[in-house]
PDB file of N, CA and C in Angstrom:
ATOM      1  N   MET A   1     -29.876-115.997  37.396  1.00  0.00           N
ATOM      2  CA  MET A   1     -28.993-114.280  36.742  1.00  0.00           C
ATOM      3  C   MET A   1     -30.676-113.259  36.776  1.00  0.00           C
ATOM      4  N   GLN A   2     -29.697-112.080  36.387  1.00  0.00           N
ATOM      5  CA  GLN A   2     -30.142-110.286  36.432  1.00  0.00           C
ATOM      6  C   GLN A   2     -30.429-110.785  35.234  1.00  0.00           C
ATOM      7  N   THR A   3     -32.065-109.942  35.035  1.00  0.00           N
ATOM      8  CA  THR A   3     -32.241-109.669  32.688  1.00  0.00           C
ATOM      9  C   THR A   3     -32.418-108.038  32.965  1.00  0.00           C
ATOM     10  N   GLY A   4     -31.480-107.856  32.343  1.00  0.00           N
ATOM     11  CA  GLY A   4     -31.792-106.174  31.876  1.00  0.00           C
ATOM     12  C   GLY A   4     -30.555-105.690  32.104  1.00  0.00           C
ATOM     13  N   ILE A   5     -30.469-104.010  33.257  1.00  0.00           N
ATOM     14  CA  ILE A   5     -29.144-103.216  33.006  1.00  0.00           C
ATOM     15  C   ILE A   5     -29.757-103.054  34.373  1.00  0.00           C
ATOM     16  N   GLY A   6     -28.265-103.012  35.543  1.00  0.00           N
ATOM     17  CA  GLY A   6     -28.678-103.289  37.271  1.00  0.00           C
ATOM     18  C   GLY A   6     -29.059-101.738  37.591  1.00  0.00           C
ATOM     19  N   LYS A   7     -29.588-101.505  38.083  1.00  0.00           N
ATOM     20  CA  LYS A   7     -29.829-100.609  39.129  1.00  0.00           C
ATOM     21  C   LYS A   7     -28.518 -99.443  38.899  1.00  0.00           C
ATOM     22  N   ASN A   8     -27.485-100.839  39.661  1.00  0.00           N
ATOM     23  CA  ASN A   8     -26.500 -99.565  39.660  1.00  0.00           C
ATOM     24  C   ASN A   8     -25.796 -99.147  39.106  1.00  0.00           C
ATOM     25  N   ARG A   9     -25.198 -99.902  37.857  1.00  0.00           N
ATOM     26  CA  ARG A   9     -25.051 -99.680  36.160  1.00  0.00           C
ATOM     27  C   ARG A   9     -25.658 -98.349  36.024  1.00  0.00           C
ATOM     28  N   ILE A  10     -26.699 -98.207  35.939  1.00  0.00           N
ATOM     29  CA  ILE A  10     -27.980 -97.893  35.294  1.00  0.00           C
ATOM     30  C   ILE A  10     -27.399 -95.648  36.951  1.00  0.00           C
ATOM     31  N   LEU A  11     -27.635 -96.237  38.020  1.00  0.00           N
ATOM     32  CA  LEU A  11     -26.997 -94.915  38.619  1.00  0.00           C
ATOM     33  C   LEU A  11     -25.833 -94.217  38.305  1.00  0.00           C
ATOM     34  N   GLY A  12     -24.255 -95.947  37.776  1.00  0.00           N
ATOM     35  CA  GLY A  12     -23.078 -94.717  37.450  1.00  0.00           C
ATOM     36  C   GLY A  12     -22.727 -94.506  36.468  1.00  0.00           C
ATOM     37  N   VAL A  13     -24.057 -94.530  35.379  1.00  0.00           N
ATOM     38  CA  VAL A  13     -23.879 -94.276  33.821  1.00  0.00           C
ATOM     39  C   VAL A  13     -24.517 -92.130  34.342  1.00  0.00           C
ATOM     40  N   LEU A  14     -25.706 -91.856  34.869  1.00  0.00           N
ATOM     41  CA  LEU A  14     -26.763 -91.251  35.586  1.00  0.00           C
ATOM     42  C   LEU A  14     -25.253 -89.869  36.594  1.00  0.00           C
ATOM     43  N   LEU A  15     -24.587 -90.877  37.054  1.00  0.00           N
ATOM     44  CA  LEU A  15     -23.180 -89.972  37.778  1.00  0.00           C
ATOM     45  C   LEU A  15     -22.677 -89.417  37.423  1.00  0.00           C
ATOM     46  N   CYS A  16     -21.750 -90.478  36.078  1.00  0.00           N
ATOM     47  CA  CYS A  16     -20.706 -90.565  34.581  1.00  0.00           C
ATOM     48  C   CYS A  16     -20.737 -88.624  33.845  1.00  0.00           C
ATOM     49  N   ILE A  17     -22.315 -89.077  33.703  1.00  0.00           N
ATOM     50  CA  ILE A  17     -22.795 -87.826  32.791  1.00  0.00           C
ATOM     51  C   ILE A  17     -23.052 -86.195  33.399  1.00  0.00           C
ATOM     52  N   ARG A  18     -23.363 -86.780  34.214  1.00  0.00           N
ATOM     53  CA  ARG A  18     -23.654 -85.648  35.777  1.00  0.00           C
ATOM     54  C   ARG A  18     -22.445 -84.742  35.854  1.00  0.00           C
ATOM     55  N   ALA A  19     -21.159 -86.227  35.704  1.00  0.00           N
ATOM     56  CA  ALA A  19     -19.886 -85.652  35.719  1.00  0.00           C
ATOM     57  C   ALA A  19     -19.114 -85.052  35.052  1.00  0.00           C
ATOM     58  N   LEU A  20     -19.278 -84.830  34.466  1.00  0.00           N
ATOM     59  CA  LEU A  20     -19.012 -84.719  32.533  1.00  0.00           C
ATOM     60  C   LEU A  20     -20.323 -82.817  32.297  1.00  0.00           C
ATOM     61  N   LEU A  21     -20.952 -82.791  32.688  1.00  0.00           N
ATOM     62  CA  LEU A  21     -21.816 -81.668  32.498  1.00  0.00           C
ATOM     63  C   LEU A  21     -22.062 -81.173  34.213  1.00  0.00           C
ATOM     64  N   LYS A  22     -21.093 -80.037  34.297  1.00  0.00           N
ATOM     65  CA  LYS A  22     -21.116 -79.869  35.442  1.00  0.00           C
ATOM     66  C   LYS A  22     -22.021 -78.635  35.305  1.00  0.00           C
ATOM     67  N   LYS A  23     -22.097 -78.579  34.711  1.00  0.00           N
ATOM     68  CA  LYS A  23     -22.700 -77.033  34.085  1.00  0.00           C
ATOM     69  C   LYS A  23     -24.261 -76.928  34.267  1.00  0.00           C
ATOM     70  N   GLU A  24     -24.834 -77.841  33.794  1.00  0.00           N
ATOM     71  CA  GLU A  24     -26.273 -77.855  33.310  1.00  0.00           C
ATOM     72  C   GLU A  24     -26.940 -78.143  34.271  1.00  0.00           C
ATOM     73  N   SER A  25     -27.468 -77.845  35.014  1.00  0.00           N
ATOM     74  CA  SER A  25     -28.601 -76.560  35.981  1.00  0.00           C
ATOM     75  C   SER A  25     -29.653 -78.555  35.765  1.00  0.00           C
ATOM     76  N   HIS A  26     -30.604 -79.543  34.542  1.00  0.00           N
ATOM     77  CA  HIS A  26     -30.395 -80.579  35.224  1.00  0.00           C
ATOM     78  C   HIS A  26     -30.199 -81.727  35.804  1.00  0.00           C
ATOM     79  N   TRP A  27     -28.780 -81.276  35.925  1.00  0.00           N
ATOM     80  CA  TRP A  27     -27.708 -82.404  36.309  1.00  0.00           C
ATOM     81  C   TRP A  27     -27.753 -82.854  38.055  1.00  0.00           C
ATOM     82  N   ASN A  28     -29.139 -82.545  37.896  1.00  0.00           N
ATOM     83  CA  ASN A  28     -28.560 -81.527  39.900  1.00  0.00           C
ATOM     84  C   ASN A  28     -29.030 -83.048  40.733  1.00  0.00           C
ATOM     85  N   MET A  29     -29.156 -83.491  41.062  1.00  0.00           N
ATOM     86  CA  MET A  29     -29.736 -84.536  41.948  1.00  0.00           C
ATOM     87  C   MET A  29     -31.533 -84.489  42.764  1.00  0.00           C
ATOM     88  N   ASN A  30     -32.075 -83.469  42.842  1.00  0.00           N
ATOM     89  CA  ASN A  30     -32.907 -83.067  42.879  1.00  0.00           C
ATOM     90  C   ASN A  30     -33.866 -83.183  41.569  1.00  0.00           C
ATOM     91  N   ASN A  31     -33.686 -83.256  40.455  1.00  0.00           N
ATOM     92  CA  ASN A  31     -33.920 -83.432  39.027  1.00  0.00           C
ATOM     93  C   ASN A  31     -33.932 -84.915  38.542  1.00  0.00           C
ATOM     94  N   ILE A  32     -32.677 -85.807  39.665  1.00  0.00           N
ATOM     95  CA  ILE A  32     -32.430 -86.388  39.187  1.00  0.00           C
ATOM     96  C   ILE A  32     -33.285 -87.307  39.941  1.00  0.00           C
ATOM     97  N   ALA A  33     -33.613 -87.148  41.276  1.00  0.00           N
ATOM     98  CA  ALA A  33     -34.551 -88.013  42.183  1.00  0.00           C
ATOM     99  C   ALA A  33     -36.408 -88.335  41.331  1.00  0.00           C
ATOM    100  N   MET A  34     -36.082 -86.498  40.576  1.00  0.00           N
ATOM    101  CA  MET A  34     -37.887 -86.915  39.935  1.00  0.00           C
ATOM    102  C   MET A  34     -37.864 -87.564  38.900  1.00  0.00           C
ATOM    103  N   LEU A  35     -36.764 -88.084  38.409  1.00  0.00           N
ATOM    104  CA  LEU A  35     -36.811 -88.790  36.815  1.00  0.00           C
ATOM    105  C   LEU A  35     -36.891 -90.070  37.601  1.00  0.00           C
ATOM    106  N   PHE A  36     -36.965 -90.326  38.606  1.00  0.00           N
ATOM    107  CA  PHE A  36     -36.640 -91.913  39.328  1.00  0.00           C
ATOM    108  C   PHE A  36     -38.494 -92.038  39.913  1.00  0.00           C
ATOM    109  N   ASP A  37     -39.163 -90.486  40.346  1.00  0.00           N
ATOM    110  CA  ASP A  37     -40.003 -91.102  40.733  1.00  0.00           C
ATOM    111  C   ASP A  37     -41.495 -90.706  39.157  1.00  0.00           C
ATOM    112  N   LYS A  38     -41.232 -90.378  37.843  1.00  0.00           N
ATOM    113  CA  LYS A  38     -42.024 -90.318  36.642  1.00  0.00           C
ATOM    114  C   LYS A  38     -42.223 -91.787  36.003  1.00  0.00           C
ATOM    115  N   TYR A  39     -40.434 -92.449  36.338  1.00  0.00           N
ATOM    116  CA  TYR A  39     -40.305 -93.591  36.098  1.00  0.00           C
ATOM    117  C   TYR A  39     -40.488 -94.793  37.262  1.00  0.00           C
ATOM    118  N   GLU A  40     -40.925 -95.345  36.606  1.00  0.00           N
ATOM    119  CA  GLU A  40     -41.638 -96.258  38.113  1.00  0.00           C
ATOM    120  C   GLU A  40     -40.860 -97.583  38.469  1.00  0.00           C
ATOM    121  N   ASN A  41     -40.321 -97.995  36.627  1.00  0.00           N
ATOM    122  CA  ASN A  41     -39.837 -99.493  36.747  1.00  0.00           C
ATOM    123  C   ASN A  41     -38.637 -99.836  37.811  1.00  0.00           C
ATOM    124  N   ILE A  42     -38.329 -98.062  37.373  1.00  0.00           N
ATOM    125  CA  ILE A  42     -36.605 -97.972  38.567  1.00  0.00           C
ATOM    126  C   ILE A  42     -36.955 -97.592  39.804  1.00  0.00           C
ATOM    127  N   GLU A  43     -35.647 -99.073  40.734  1.00  0.00           N
ATOM    128  CA  GLU A  43     -35.917 -98.923  42.442  1.00  0.00           C
ATOM    129  C   GLU A  43     -34.568 -97.538  42.381  1.00  0.00           C
ATOM    130  N   PHE A  44     -34.998 -96.948  43.084  1.00  0.00           N
ATOM    131  CA  PHE A  44     -33.866 -95.952  43.977  1.00  0.00           C
ATOM    132  C   PHE A  44     -33.614 -96.476  44.846  1.00  0.00           C
ATOM    133  N   GLU A  45     -32.732 -96.690  45.896  1.00  0.00           N
ATOM    134  CA  GLU A  45     -32.346 -97.613  47.907  1.00  0.00           C
ATOM    135  C   GLU A  45     -30.712 -96.745  47.433  1.00  0.00           C
TER     136      GLU A  45
END
């Protein structure tokens, strides 16, 4: 059993927010990738 929030669920939420806020430049994929680099506990596969 997995504890915490699954990686797929976090990515899904981020992509949904991105779809809702299309005109916001900070939701482009380069900036999201920088977030994964900043927070080491998140694994991006």
